Every structure is written in structure tokens, then in C-alpha cells.
Amino acid sequence: MARVLIERRIDWYGIFFAALLTLVIVFPLIVVGTWAFTNVWRFPSVIPQEFGIKYWQMTLARADVWSSITLSLSLSTVVTLLSALICLPAAYAFARLDFPGRNILFFSFLAGHAFPKFGLLVAIAGIFLQLNLIGTFWGVVLIQLVGTLLFMIWIPVAAFQAVDRRMEEAARDVGASPMRVFWSITLPQAGPTIAAAILLSFVGTFYETEGAWLIGAPQIRTLPVLMISFINNQPVIQFGAVLSVLLWVPSFIALLFARRVISSGSFARGFGA
Amino acid sequence: MSVLDINNVTKRFSTTTAVDEFNLTVGDGELVCLLGPSGSGKSTLLRMIGGFETPTSGHVTIDGEDVTRVPPEKRPTGMVFQSHALWTHMNVFKNLAFGLKLRRLPEAEIRRKVEAVLELVGLGGFGHRATNQLSGGQQQRVALARSLVLEPKILLLDEPFASLDQHLRERLREEVRDIQQRLKITTLFVTHGQDEALSMADRIVVMRDGRMEQVAAPDVLYREPQTPFVAGFIGTMNLIEGNVSGGQFSRAGFSQPLPIADGPAVLAVRPEALSIQPSSNVDGPRIHRVTDYGAHAIIDLELPDGFRLKATVRDARAWTNVRAATLTPQAFAAYRDNAVVYRSGTSA
């Protein structure tokens, strides 16, 4: 038997960047996570003097926390559903139909993201004020809908374009109506990538703060908005820490879900890779 | 009993005419090949029969019923695509059952039909497989089965073997021909490979620029091509452009008696019909290269003006040291203005 010696080079650069990334991403998470389960932690101690869930009890005992959790969840669900309802047919049209102004309309969805968002939001807030939408649930839904348009149009467009036209023609050939072809062939083929887009817009909406705060305040307070006001107004760090740990829950669930539904290539395909 | 009738069909896209006043009748149980270079309109014609394109003018009828404007899902046609176009989110069984389910057949009958057709294409027991677990040839068989299971009146095949390797192509060719003859299904087959057309078809339609150049049985097409294009497209053919003067065709160092009126003409001779004798006259046709294939050899000849011809000989060794030759066409055809004006012998 021939023995082959393979010299394994140690990739020092790779290790360095991996370590750096870990430090930058994980370290703040550890600090916040630690704060959430700390009763007493005074300078200059490196480790908290007293661990505990005292602040969890205090936070979860607050009515405004619970109402903002339900509000955030229902807001994100409504926005994502509406967005899918509006954007998926539009994306299909962009992908498959040729109509005047197609390209300009397609790129117009970038406009909302190409300029400082706050200026745009203030202008919209002015209009909403006249329409009596400020401080209402549906006002926030509308403003957050704008934020999801880019993902929910661009990614599904790429997904629909990636579906082989011959597959659709073969389905017509065996007797499927155009509607049936869409439901049985096009949508399942584009499905995983569209699921990725829906997930992105759900999570994006859940964490959105600028629009929710500007349009919703003070009556409508989502979980992230509440967290910001806790951090700004309370001298106690733990309230903010507990809330931000709470905020990880939906994105963690979303990630678990994403791993099952979405193959690793779907996101990349959605972005045209 | 299914007859396909294509009547004066024209398809114009914005700037080009893909199919130009095309007429063809495909008889019951007949397999007709549409053969032509890419861009000759053969695929467009097939797509019009399948319902994926609408003719600009003209009519398509199946068993006397006009289907020109009937959408594909309502036509009694079954199409097999070049890229097989299997639905990758369904397994083999579901791919085949989809069309039957749309026809609301009972579950047991669907199961029976799918298994029977899988058996027919040699894939019995493959129903549970995912489409990406199949080889290229198996995928194409499933695509064929998907069309056959619905028992279409007309089977349409759009270069179904183009993405397969040579060996597999030859095998599938025979299989498809066997199945077609067993089911006696009227079939239209698009290909740009002449081997495929010659070995499978009852009749071949040679297409060029959206028009029919010639339609004939394979043996007739090979031996009696009606135009220089068909002559050059089917098999290997020496197409010698020259001039006729006083009953003599000539071109740089080569001449041949040809009893037609004076003027330009194209002489078509198959390599196997061009007999050659060694010669010492190096001002005439010269031997450029001898390629030995064992059973026969191909000799490349060059006329003094640089024009190249091919001739087939039995034994390469007799020609290794020969530098020039005289040419005698045993069978040939002469064309003028795109039509046959003279034919001698049957093999050209």
C-alpha cells in the first residue's frame, strides 16, 4: 500500500478572520445575554456579582411588554401577508410579462432604499397626519409594507425567472390550464426562494423601528420600539437586555424554519447567483 | 386513426418569417421527420402544431378538426421537449399521473396506466424515483412516457435526443421507433441530425428558411435530392459549381459530358459514386490526402483552382504513392436554378 503524506497547511489568515468575526458578532451577544440574567453587576467586576432572573420577572410582569409582543407579531404577520398578496402577482408580471415602463417600475423599488429613509418617512408622516393614520395600526402596516417591497418583488422575480418555461409548457401540454400551471408547477418550483423572501420580510418587519416609531408613536409601540424607549429612559440596563433576548426568539425560530424549508442555494438564487 | 394536416401555415415574428406557407399531411401511424439546420423553422412549426405558437395565417387540422387556435391543454397532441422538462418537484409517478389526474381518472386506473407506460419505456418500478436520480436517457424516457400515457393522437418530438451522447442516442432512436410502430401513433419528429431522420422516419421533410425544400422517403431523399441544398445536407456530397458549354460540363481541370443547354450548373456526385484512376497528369485533379478507415478509404482531391472533392475507394494502400487522378462520376445529378436538370444513374 502506498502511503501518501498530505501536508495540511494551516490557514492562519482564515483563522484570524474567523476569530475576528466571532469576536465582533458573538461578543456583544454574550454581553447582552449575560446582562439579561444578571441581578447585580457593578464595575469593575468582570463577572456579575449576582446571577438571577429577577428582571425577567419584572419585565414580563409589565402589561406594555405583553401588548407590544402581540402587537409586533400581528403587525409582522399582517404586513407579510399583505406584502405577499400584493408583491407575488406583481413579481410574476415583472418576470413573465412585457409591458411599457417595466424596467423603470422594476428599479423604482430601489428608490425607497437608495435615499436616507428618515427623510422619506417624515414626508410620509406628513401625509398620514392629514389622513388620520398617525398612531394607528393600519398606518404602521402601510409604512412597513413599503419596507418589504424591495425584497418581496426582487427575490420572487428572480425565482419566477429561474423556472424553466418548458416545464410550464409541458404542463399545458398534458392538459393544465394556465392557472393550474401556476399553482402546480411555477409556484412549487419557485417556492423555496419565495419562502426565503417571505421570511426576510417577516423578520425585517419585526425588527423595523424607524417607521413604526415615527408613524405609530405613542399609541402603537412594537417590541423593538419599546426596547429603545427602555434603553433610553431607564437607568437599569437589564430591562433592555431582557427585551433584546426576547427579540432573538422570533429570528431564532425563523432561522430554524428556514433551515428546513430553504435549501442553501435558494437565497443565492434569489439574488441572481 | 389520426391524420395531421398542415395547410398553408405561415408564422411571422416581428422581423422574420419563421415558417412560410407550409403544407404537409402526416398520415395515420406515420413518422415524419422535420430535418433542417437551426433557424430553418422546424421547431416553430412543431410548436404551432402543439399549440405553443399561433400561426400568422393558415390552418392546422387533426382528423379534420381545425385546431389552429385551440390552446395546448385542449389539443390531442403530446410533446416531448429537448430538455425533457420533467417537473423536478414531483417524482416519476407524479410526473406521469399529473395529466391523468387532470382528466379525473380514478386512482386505480391512473396507477395501472402509469405502470403500463413505464413498462413500455423500460422503466418498470421507477415510479418512486426522484427525477434527478435518473440518468439523461432515463429522464428522456420518462418525458416520452409522460406524453404517451395520455394516448395523444399526435406525438410531437422536439429534438428529444439532442442532449444525449452518441451511443445513447442511437439506442433511444431504435426504442422510440419500436414504440411508435407498436402503438401506431402518428408522429412528427424534429431533428437537425440526418442520421436520426434517415434511420427513423417514414418520410423526411427537409426545411430551409421556413420552407419545405423536399419531402420524400429516406432512400429517395438520399438518392434523388431535388435541390443542391438537400443534396449537400443529406450525407456527403461533392457539389461542383461549373459551366456547361457544348454539352460538356467543366471546371478547372475536370470535365464531364452533360447534355444540357449552355450556362452555369452544379454537378452533384456522392464520394462513393466518384470513381478515380491514378494519373500522372499533375495539372489535373491532385491527391491531397488519403484517410484510411480500414474497410474503405476517403481520398481528398484538389482541383487546380483549389476546389476540394472527396472520393471513396476500397483500399487505401493502392493510393499511398499516387499524386494525381482522373475522375469519372458513375452517377450524378446536375442542378440549375435550384432544380434538377439532368440525372444519370440513381446514386446521386
PDB file of N, CA and C in Angstrom, chain A residues 49-102:
ATOM      1  N   GLN A  49     -21.883  40.036  39.975  1.00  0.00           N
ATOM      2  CA  GLN A  49     -21.872  39.638  41.379  1.00  0.00           C
ATOM      3  C   GLN A  49     -23.000  38.670  41.684  1.00  0.00           C
ATOM      4  N   GLU A  50     -24.134  38.870  40.987  1.00  0.00           N
ATOM      5  CA  GLU A  50     -25.280  38.028  41.324  1.00  0.00           C
ATOM      6  C   GLU A  50     -26.083  37.709  40.067  1.00  0.00           C
ATOM      7  N   PHE A  51     -26.151  36.419  39.724  1.00  0.00           N
ATOM      8  CA  PHE A  51     -26.996  35.998  38.594  1.00  0.00           C
ATOM      9  C   PHE A  51     -28.425  35.814  39.077  1.00  0.00           C
ATOM     10  N   GLY A  52     -29.373  35.851  38.133  1.00  0.00           N
ATOM     11  CA  GLY A  52     -30.751  35.624  38.551  1.00  0.00           C
ATOM     12  C   GLY A  52     -31.720  36.050  37.470  1.00  0.00           C
ATOM     13  N   ILE A  53     -32.986  35.742  37.675  1.00  0.00           N
ATOM     14  CA  ILE A  53     -33.991  36.087  36.669  1.00  0.00           C
ATOM     15  C   ILE A  53     -34.963  37.126  37.230  1.00  0.00           C
ATOM     16  N   LYS A  54     -34.435  37.932  38.163  1.00  0.00           N
ATOM     17  CA  LYS A  54     -35.282  38.946  38.793  1.00  0.00           C
ATOM     18  C   LYS A  54     -35.881  39.886  37.745  1.00  0.00           C
ATOM     19  N   TYR A  55     -35.031  40.301  36.800  1.00  0.00           N
ATOM     20  CA  TYR A  55     -35.513  41.290  35.829  1.00  0.00           C
ATOM     21  C   TYR A  55     -36.428  40.677  34.785  1.00  0.00           C
ATOM     22  N   TRP A  56     -36.290  39.363  34.545  1.00  0.00           N
ATOM     23  CA  TRP A  56     -37.235  38.687  33.659  1.00  0.00           C
ATOM     24  C   TRP A  56     -38.636  38.768  34.261  1.00  0.00           C
ATOM     25  N   GLN A  57     -38.682  38.472  35.560  1.00  0.00           N
ATOM     26  CA  GLN A  57     -39.984  38.532  36.228  1.00  0.00           C
ATOM     27  C   GLN A  57     -40.555  39.942  36.171  1.00  0.00           C
ATOM     28  N   MET A  58     -39.660  40.920  36.420  1.00  0.00           N
ATOM     29  CA  MET A  58     -40.141  42.305  36.409  1.00  0.00           C
ATOM     30  C   MET A  58     -40.605  42.727  35.021  1.00  0.00           C
ATOM     31  N   THR A  59     -39.821  42.316  33.989  1.00  0.00           N
ATOM     32  CA  THR A  59     -40.169  42.714  32.628  1.00  0.00           C
ATOM     33  C   THR A  59     -41.462  42.059  32.167  1.00  0.00           C
ATOM     34  N   LEU A  60     -41.528  40.742  32.409  1.00  0.00           N
ATOM     35  CA  LEU A  60     -42.692  40.015  31.925  1.00  0.00           C
ATOM     36  C   LEU A  60     -43.947  40.340  32.721  1.00  0.00           C
ATOM     37  N   ALA A  61     -43.764  40.967  33.857  1.00  0.00           N
ATOM     38  CA  ALA A  61     -44.930  41.371  34.652  1.00  0.00           C
ATOM     39  C   ALA A  61     -45.572  42.626  34.094  1.00  0.00           C
ATOM     40  N   ARG A  62     -44.840  43.315  33.200  1.00  0.00           N
ATOM     41  CA  ARG A  62     -45.360  44.590  32.686  1.00  0.00           C
ATOM     42  C   ARG A  62     -46.377  44.350  31.575  1.00  0.00           C
ATOM     43  N   ALA A  63     -47.482  45.042  31.655  1.00  0.00           N
ATOM     44  CA  ALA A  63     -48.532  44.886  30.646  1.00  0.00           C
ATOM     45  C   ALA A  63     -48.067  45.399  29.286  1.00  0.00           C
ATOM     46  N   ASP A  64     -47.289  46.507  29.282  1.00  0.00           N
ATOM     47  CA  ASP A  64     -46.889  47.086  27.987  1.00  0.00           C
ATOM     48  C   ASP A  64     -45.978  46.141  27.213  1.00  0.00           C
ATOM     49  N   VAL A  65     -45.208  45.296  27.912  1.00  0.00           N
ATOM     50  CA  VAL A  65     -44.345  44.340  27.217  1.00  0.00           C
ATOM     51  C   VAL A  65     -45.197  43.315  26.479  1.00  0.00           C
ATOM     52  N   TRP A  66     -46.184  42.761  27.203  1.00  0.00           N
ATOM     53  CA  TRP A  66     -47.037  41.745  26.570  1.00  0.00           C
ATOM     54  C   TRP A  66     -47.836  42.307  25.411  1.00  0.00           C
ATOM     55  N   SER A  67     -48.373  43.500  25.595  1.00  0.00           N
ATOM     56  CA  SER A  67     -49.171  44.048  24.494  1.00  0.00           C
ATOM     57  C   SER A  67     -48.283  44.348  23.282  1.00  0.00           C
ATOM     58  N   SER A  68     -47.026  44.743  23.547  1.00  0.00           N
ATOM     59  CA  SER A  68     -46.164  45.042  22.391  1.00  0.00           C
ATOM     60  C   SER A  68     -45.723  43.758  21.690  1.00  0.00           C
ATOM     61  N   ILE A  69     -45.599  42.646  22.469  1.00  0.00           N
ATOM     62  CA  ILE A  69     -45.243  41.381  21.810  1.00  0.00           C
ATOM     63  C   ILE A  69     -46.367  40.953  20.864  1.00  0.00           C
ATOM     64  N   THR A  70     -47.601  40.959  21.365  1.00  0.00           N
ATOM     65  CA  THR A  70     -48.723  40.578  20.497  1.00  0.00           C
ATOM     66  C   THR A  70     -48.837  41.539  19.327  1.00  0.00           C
ATOM     67  N   LEU A  71     -48.634  42.829  19.609  1.00  0.00           N
ATOM     68  CA  LEU A  71     -48.737  43.822  18.539  1.00  0.00           C
ATOM     69  C   LEU A  71     -47.701  43.553  17.454  1.00  0.00           C
ATOM     70  N   SER A  72     -46.446  43.324  17.900  1.00  0.00           N
ATOM     71  CA  SER A  72     -45.369  43.093  16.940  1.00  0.00           C
ATOM     72  C   SER A  72     -45.657  41.869  16.077  1.00  0.00           C
ATOM     73  N   LEU A  73     -46.101  40.793  16.724  1.00  0.00           N
ATOM     74  CA  LEU A  73     -46.364  39.568  15.970  1.00  0.00           C
ATOM     75  C   LEU A  73     -47.495  39.764  14.972  1.00  0.00           C
ATOM     76  N   SER A  74     -48.578  40.420  15.429  1.00  0.00           N
ATOM     77  CA  SER A  74     -49.703  40.578  14.499  1.00  0.00           C
ATOM     78  C   SER A  74     -49.350  41.566  13.391  1.00  0.00           C
ATOM     79  N   LEU A  75     -48.591  42.622  13.745  1.00  0.00           N
ATOM     80  CA  LEU A  75     -48.160  43.574  12.716  1.00  0.00           C
ATOM     81  C   LEU A  75     -47.333  42.857  11.631  1.00  0.00           C
ATOM     82  N   SER A  76     -46.325  42.089  12.072  1.00  0.00           N
ATOM     83  CA  SER A  76     -45.440  41.432  11.112  1.00  0.00           C
ATOM     84  C   SER A  76     -46.209  40.456  10.243  1.00  0.00           C
ATOM     85  N   THR A  77     -47.161  39.733  10.874  1.00  0.00           N
ATOM     86  CA  THR A  77     -47.939  38.759  10.105  1.00  0.00           C
ATOM     87  C   THR A  77     -48.791  39.459   9.054  1.00  0.00           C
ATOM     88  N   VAL A  78     -49.493  40.516   9.493  1.00  0.00           N
ATOM     89  CA  VAL A  78     -50.369  41.227   8.552  1.00  0.00           C
ATOM     90  C   VAL A  78     -49.554  41.842   7.422  1.00  0.00           C
ATOM     91  N   VAL A  79     -48.437  42.472   7.781  1.00  0.00           N
ATOM     92  CA  VAL A  79     -47.610  43.120   6.750  1.00  0.00           C
ATOM     93  C   VAL A  79     -47.081  42.079   5.763  1.00  0.00           C
ATOM     94  N   THR A  80     -46.598  40.950   6.288  1.00  0.00           N
ATOM     95  CA  THR A  80     -46.033  39.931   5.402  1.00  0.00           C
ATOM     96  C   THR A  80     -47.098  39.347   4.476  1.00  0.00           C
ATOM     97  N   LEU A  81     -48.278  39.071   5.035  1.00  0.00           N
ATOM     98  CA  LEU A  81     -49.362  38.523   4.221  1.00  0.00           C
ATOM     99  C   LEU A  81     -49.783  39.495   3.127  1.00  0.00           C
ATOM    100  N   LEU A  82     -49.995  40.761   3.531  1.00  0.00           N
ATOM    101  CA  LEU A  82     -50.395  41.774   2.552  1.00  0.00           C
ATOM    102  C   LEU A  82     -49.325  41.925   1.474  1.00  0.00           C
ATOM    103  N   SER A  83     -48.084  41.947   1.940  1.00  0.00           N
ATOM    104  CA  SER A  83     -46.967  42.117   1.017  1.00  0.00           C
ATOM    105  C   SER A  83     -46.937  40.976   0.009  1.00  0.00           C
ATOM    106  N   ALA A  84     -47.138  39.739   0.484  1.00  0.00           N
ATOM    107  CA  ALA A  84     -47.148  38.590  -0.412  1.00  0.00           C
ATOM    108  C   ALA A  84     -48.297  38.700  -1.414  1.00  0.00           C
ATOM    109  N   LEU A  85     -49.449  39.136  -0.888  1.00  0.00           N
ATOM    110  CA  LEU A  85     -50.634  39.261  -1.730  1.00  0.00           C
ATOM    111  C   LEU A  85     -50.420  40.276  -2.850  1.00  0.00           C
ATOM    112  N   ILE A  86     -49.742  41.367  -2.513  1.00  0.00           N
ATOM    113  CA  ILE A  86     -49.519  42.424  -3.499  1.00  0.00           C
ATOM    114  C   ILE A  86     -48.323  42.094  -4.389  1.00  0.00           C
ATOM    115  N   CYS A  87     -47.254  41.626  -3.765  1.00  0.00           N
ATOM    116  CA  CYS A  87     -45.980  41.542  -4.484  1.00  0.00           C
ATOM    117  C   CYS A  87     -45.832  40.303  -5.356  1.00  0.00           C
ATOM    118  N   LEU A  88     -46.386  39.152  -4.917  1.00  0.00           N
ATOM    119  CA  LEU A  88     -46.137  37.935  -5.694  1.00  0.00           C
ATOM    120  C   LEU A  88     -46.746  38.011  -7.094  1.00  0.00           C
ATOM    121  N   PRO A  89     -48.028  38.432  -7.233  1.00  0.00           N
ATOM    122  CA  PRO A  89     -48.535  38.594  -8.595  1.00  0.00           C
ATOM    123  C   PRO A  89     -47.752  39.637  -9.383  1.00  0.00           C
ATOM    124  N   ALA A  90     -47.348  40.720  -8.683  1.00  0.00           N
ATOM    125  CA  ALA A  90     -46.563  41.760  -9.359  1.00  0.00           C
ATOM    126  C   ALA A  90     -45.229  41.182  -9.827  1.00  0.00           C
ATOM    127  N   ALA A  91     -44.605  40.377  -8.957  1.00  0.00           N
ATOM    128  CA  ALA A  91     -43.315  39.780  -9.310  1.00  0.00           C
ATOM    129  C   ALA A  91     -43.470  38.866 -10.518  1.00  0.00           C
ATOM    130  N   TYR A  92     -44.590  38.105 -10.534  1.00  0.00           N
ATOM    131  CA  TYR A  92     -44.829  37.217 -11.670  1.00  0.00           C
ATOM    132  C   TYR A  92     -44.965  38.031 -12.954  1.00  0.00           C
ATOM    133  N   ALA A  93     -45.675  39.157 -12.832  1.00  0.00           N
ATOM    134  CA  ALA A  93     -45.840  40.025 -14.004  1.00  0.00           C
ATOM    135  C   ALA A  93     -44.494  40.564 -14.470  1.00  0.00           C
ATOM    136  N   PHE A  94     -43.670  41.005 -13.513  1.00  0.00           N
ATOM    137  CA  PHE A  94     -42.348  41.512 -13.888  1.00  0.00           C
ATOM    138  C   PHE A  94     -41.513  40.425 -14.553  1.00  0.00           C
ATOM    139  N   ALA A  95     -41.639  39.202 -14.055  1.00  0.00           N
ATOM    140  CA  ALA A  95     -40.798  38.120 -14.550  1.00  0.00           C
ATOM    141  C   ALA A  95     -41.253  37.631 -15.919  1.00  0.00           C
ATOM    142  N   ARG A  96     -42.556  37.633 -16.163  1.00  0.00           N
ATOM    143  CA  ARG A  96     -43.061  36.935 -17.335  1.00  0.00           C
ATOM    144  C   ARG A  96     -43.710  37.806 -18.388  1.00  0.00           C
ATOM    145  N   LEU A  97     -44.184  38.986 -18.006  1.00  0.00           N
ATOM    146  CA  LEU A  97     -44.899  39.790 -18.989  1.00  0.00           C
ATOM    147  C   LEU A  97     -44.051  40.968 -19.425  1.00  0.00           C
ATOM    148  N   ASP A  98     -44.324  41.419 -20.617  1.00  0.00           N
ATOM    149  CA  ASP A  98     -43.628  42.590 -21.116  1.00  0.00           C
ATOM    150  C   ASP A  98     -44.651  43.709 -21.213  1.00  0.00           C
ATOM    151  N   PHE A  99     -44.431  44.786 -20.469  1.00  0.00           N
ATOM    152  CA  PHE A  99     -45.369  45.905 -20.541  1.00  0.00           C
ATOM    153  C   PHE A  99     -44.575  47.199 -20.532  1.00  0.00           C
ATOM    154  N   PRO A 100     -45.161  48.279 -21.051  1.00  0.00           N
ATOM    155  CA  PRO A 100     -44.410  49.532 -21.114  1.00  0.00           C
ATOM    156  C   PRO A 100     -44.011  50.014 -19.723  1.00  0.00           C
ATOM    157  N   GLY A 101     -42.795  50.496 -19.599  1.00  0.00           N
ATOM    158  CA  GLY A 101     -42.310  51.014 -18.325  1.00  0.00           C
ATOM    159  C   GLY A 101     -41.893  49.936 -17.347  1.00  0.00           C
ATOM    160  N   ARG A 102     -41.758  48.702 -17.835  1.00  0.00           N
ATOM    161  CA  ARG A 102     -41.426  47.583 -16.975  1.00  0.00           C
ATOM    162  C   ARG A 102     -40.123  47.813 -16.203  1.00  0.00           C
TER     163      ARG A 102
END
